[in-house]
mmCIF file of C-alpha atoms and ligand atoms in Angstrom:
data_model
loop_
_atom_site.group_PDB
_atom_site.id
_atom_site.type_symbol
_atom_site.label_atom_id
_atom_site.label_comp_id
_atom_site.label_asym_id
_atom_site.label_seq_id
_atom_site.Cartn_x
_atom_site.Cartn_y
_atom_site.Cartn_z
ATOM 1 C CA LYS A 1 0.000 0.000 0.000
ATOM 2 C CA ASP A 2 1.144 3.554 -0.739
ATOM 3 C CA ILE A 3 1.960 5.631 2.277
ATOM 4 C CA ILE A 4 0.025 8.882 2.066
ATOM 5 C CA PRO A 5 1.530 11.645 4.216
ATOM 6 C CA PRO A 6 -0.905 13.682 6.283
ATOM 7 C CA LEU A 7 -2.192 16.719 4.368
ATOM 8 C CA GLU A 8 -0.549 19.075 6.846
ATOM 9 C CA GLN A 9 2.889 17.809 5.913
ATOM 10 C CA LEU A 10 2.205 18.640 2.269
ATOM 11 C CA MET A 11 1.277 22.198 3.126
ATOM 12 C CA VAL A 12 4.409 23.215 5.009
ATOM 13 C CA GLU A 13 5.606 26.483 3.482
ATOM 14 C CA LYS A 14 8.593 27.221 5.685
ATOM 15 C CA GLU A 15 10.265 25.809 8.747
ATOM 16 C CA GLY A 16 13.264 26.702 10.859
ATOM 17 C CA TYR A 17 14.594 28.056 14.115
ATOM 18 C CA LEU A 18 13.802 31.496 15.522
ATOM 19 C CA GLN A 19 13.868 33.128 18.913
ATOM 20 C CA LYS A 20 10.309 33.319 20.250
ATOM 21 C CA ALA A 21 8.664 35.052 23.183
ATOM 22 C CA LYS A 22 4.938 34.881 23.876
ATOM 23 C CA ILE A 23 3.968 38.171 25.504
ATOM 24 C CA ALA A 24 0.172 37.876 25.764
ATOM 25 C CA ASP A 25 -2.372 35.086 25.999
ATOM 26 C CA GLY A 26 -6.005 35.929 25.255
ATOM 27 C CA GLY A 27 -5.213 39.605 25.782
ATOM 28 C CA LYS A 28 -3.574 38.942 29.160
ATOM 29 C CA LYS A 29 0.044 40.109 29.416
ATOM 30 C CA LEU A 30 2.653 37.441 30.079
ATOM 31 C CA ARG A 31 6.158 37.758 31.463
ATOM 32 C CA LYS A 32 8.529 37.777 28.525
ATOM 33 C CA ASN A 33 10.661 34.680 28.225
ATOM 34 C CA TRP A 34 12.737 34.259 25.038
ATOM 35 C CA SER A 35 13.554 30.750 23.888
ATOM 36 C CA THR A 36 14.596 28.976 20.711
ATOM 37 C CA SER A 37 11.657 27.461 18.882
ATOM 38 C CA TRP A 38 11.345 25.203 15.841
ATOM 39 C CA ILE A 39 8.711 26.970 13.768
ATOM 40 C CA VAL A 40 6.557 25.389 11.086
ATOM 41 C CA LEU A 41 4.507 27.666 8.817
ATOM 42 C CA SER A 42 1.683 26.142 6.768
ATOM 43 C CA ASN A 43 -1.028 27.808 4.672
ATOM 44 C CA LYS A 44 -3.153 28.831 7.637
ATOM 45 C CA LYS A 45 -1.212 28.423 10.844
ATOM 46 C CA ILE A 46 2.117 28.474 12.604
ATOM 47 C CA GLU A 47 3.209 25.726 14.944
ATOM 48 C CA PHE A 48 5.791 26.393 17.648
ATOM 49 C CA TYR A 49 7.777 23.410 18.859
ATOM 50 C CA LYS A 50 9.729 23.804 22.052
ATOM 51 C CA GLU A 51 13.096 22.601 20.855
ATOM 52 C CA SER A 52 14.563 20.914 17.822
ATOM 53 C CA LYS A 53 13.056 19.510 14.657
ATOM 54 C CA GLN A 54 14.028 16.094 16.006
ATOM 55 C CA GLN A 55 11.863 16.665 19.062
ATOM 56 C CA ALA A 56 9.141 18.030 16.828
ATOM 57 C CA LEU A 57 9.170 14.827 14.794
ATOM 58 C CA SER A 58 9.141 12.599 17.856
ATOM 59 C CA SER A 59 6.332 14.642 19.381
ATOM 60 C CA MET A 60 4.274 13.930 16.247
ATOM 61 C CA LYS A 61 4.601 10.234 17.025
ATOM 62 C CA THR A 62 3.754 10.582 20.703
ATOM 63 C CA GLY A 63 0.823 12.843 19.834
ATOM 64 C CA HIS A 64 2.279 15.641 21.948
ATOM 65 C CA LYS A 65 0.865 18.844 20.460
ATOM 66 C CA PRO A 66 2.898 21.946 19.607
ATOM 67 C CA GLU A 67 1.468 25.415 20.266
ATOM 68 C CA SER A 68 -0.644 26.127 17.197
ATOM 69 C CA VAL A 69 -1.401 29.689 16.070
ATOM 70 C CA ASP A 70 -4.332 30.397 13.728
ATOM 71 C CA LEU A 71 -3.256 33.091 11.254
ATOM 72 C CA CYS A 72 -6.795 33.967 10.065
ATOM 73 C CA GLY A 73 -7.272 37.676 10.777
ATOM 74 C CA ALA A 74 -3.860 37.906 12.471
ATOM 75 C CA HIS A 75 -1.634 40.994 12.318
ATOM 76 C CA ILE A 76 2.107 41.111 11.766
ATOM 77 C CA GLU A 77 4.293 44.164 12.317
ATOM 78 C CA TRP A 78 7.880 45.103 13.060
ATOM 79 C CA THR A 79 8.447 46.496 16.520
ATOM 80 C CA LYS A 80 11.286 48.423 18.086
ATOM 81 C CA GLU A 81 9.431 49.246 21.306
ATOM 82 C CA LYS A 82 8.712 45.758 22.632
ATOM 83 C CA SER A 83 12.279 44.537 22.879
ATOM 84 C CA SER A 84 15.837 45.758 23.211
ATOM 85 C CA ARG A 85 16.786 43.177 20.590
ATOM 86 C CA LYS A 86 17.159 43.919 16.872
ATOM 87 C CA ASN A 87 15.042 42.301 14.115
ATOM 88 C CA VAL A 88 11.887 41.738 16.154
ATOM 89 C CA PHE A 89 8.382 41.431 14.741
ATOM 90 C CA GLN A 90 5.098 40.759 16.485
ATOM 91 C CA ILE A 91 2.220 38.501 15.498
ATOM 92 C CA THR A 92 -1.140 39.256 17.105
ATOM 93 C CA THR A 93 -3.953 36.734 16.699
ATOM 94 C CA VAL A 94 -7.710 37.335 16.709
ATOM 95 C CA SER A 95 -7.820 35.497 20.047
ATOM 96 C CA GLY A 96 -5.479 38.073 21.597
ATOM 97 C CA ASN A 97 -2.300 36.025 21.667
ATOM 98 C CA GLU A 98 0.893 38.013 21.022
ATOM 99 C CA PHE A 99 4.220 36.549 19.945
ATOM 100 C CA LEU A 100 7.565 38.191 19.316
ATOM 101 C CA LEU A 101 9.889 36.508 16.835
ATOM 102 C CA GLN A 102 13.540 37.415 16.406
ATOM 103 C CA SER A 103 16.770 36.472 14.674
ATOM 104 C CA ASP A 104 20.103 38.282 14.706
ATOM 105 C CA ILE A 105 20.527 37.340 11.045
ATOM 106 C CA ASP A 106 18.827 39.932 8.833
ATOM 107 C CA PHE A 107 17.917 37.782 5.825
ATOM 108 C CA ILE A 108 16.498 35.013 8.002
ATOM 109 C CA ILE A 109 14.085 37.283 9.838
ATOM 110 C CA LEU A 110 13.165 39.122 6.594
ATOM 111 C CA ASP A 111 12.313 35.827 4.881
ATOM 112 C CA TRP A 112 10.135 34.806 7.815
ATOM 113 C CA PHE A 113 8.363 38.162 7.935
ATOM 114 C CA GLN A 114 7.528 37.984 4.213
ATOM 115 C CA ALA A 115 6.426 34.340 4.359
ATOM 116 C CA ILE A 116 4.094 34.910 7.321
ATOM 117 C CA LYS A 117 2.765 38.167 5.880
ATOM 118 C CA ASN A 118 2.020 36.477 2.536
ATOM 119 C CA THR A 119 0.187 33.687 4.350
ATOM 120 C CA ILE A 120 -1.896 36.148 6.382
ATOM 121 C CA ASP A 121 -2.705 38.229 3.274
ATOM 122 C CA ARG A 122 -3.948 35.133 1.422
ATOM 123 C CA LEU A 123 -6.334 34.147 4.235
ATOM 124 C CA PRO A 124 -9.853 35.475 4.733
ATOM 125 C CA LYS A 125 -9.863 38.256 7.330
ATOM 126 C CA ASP A 126 -12.606 36.704 9.492
HETATM 127 C C1 I3P B 201 13.352 40.186 30.864
HETATM 128 C C2 I3P B 201 14.417 39.566 29.969
HETATM 129 C C3 I3P B 201 14.089 39.794 28.509
HETATM 130 C C4 I3P B 201 13.887 41.276 28.227
HETATM 131 C C5 I3P B 201 12.845 41.878 29.141
HETATM 132 C C6 I3P B 201 13.165 41.663 30.592
HETATM 133 O O1 I3P B 201 13.732 40.015 32.207
HETATM 134 O O2 I3P B 201 15.661 40.136 30.237
HETATM 135 O O3 I3P B 201 15.117 39.271 27.709
HETATM 136 O O4 I3P B 201 13.431 41.416 26.907
HETATM 137 O O5 I3P B 201 12.756 43.250 28.863
HETATM 138 O O6 I3P B 201 12.117 42.156 31.405
HETATM 139 P P1 I3P B 201 13.332 38.711 33.060
HETATM 140 O O7 I3P B 201 14.087 37.564 32.495
HETATM 141 O O8 I3P B 201 13.732 39.067 34.438
HETATM 142 O O9 I3P B 201 11.854 38.532 32.918
HETATM 143 P P2 I3P B 201 14.309 41.764 25.615
HETATM 144 O O10 I3P B 201 15.442 40.815 25.560
HETATM 145 O O11 I3P B 201 13.348 41.558 24.484
HETATM 146 O O12 I3P B 201 14.707 43.204 25.729
HETATM 147 P P3 I3P B 201 11.427 44.122 28.846
HETATM 148 O O13 I3P B 201 10.828 44.045 30.214
HETATM 149 O O14 I3P B 201 11.879 45.491 28.471
HETATM 150 O O15 I3P B 201 10.500 43.527 27.824
#
């Protein structure tokens, strides 16, 4: 029998490591805590895995769920005010979750910004 990969795997648009800090959950401010995250962008959501791709793959087998962010109606913008770090942008979801993403490497963060922005722009706003 042919092995058919789950649809979600076919729709991955970009994946890689970034620095991530969640700063609000459902509109409620959180204490900022930067950590490295393996980030998987598909055509309608972003998944944040706590550590490496390896752990991400093994968590798929164990059924352990990553943090999943619905990009429908989300906003993305560069910010200089929310961090002392360079190359930081913020994603705000309809549900009031706020994430900062950062990389010291200019082209890496620019690629991610464009990819996420393109995904958001392609989605219905509500
Ligand atoms: C925070 C930590 C963050 C820093 C944040 C600090 O301290 O140093 O890295 O954000 O600054 O409050 P703590 O670990 O004690 O919570 P940046 O690295 O993004 O500047 P902030 O309060 O100005 O957001």
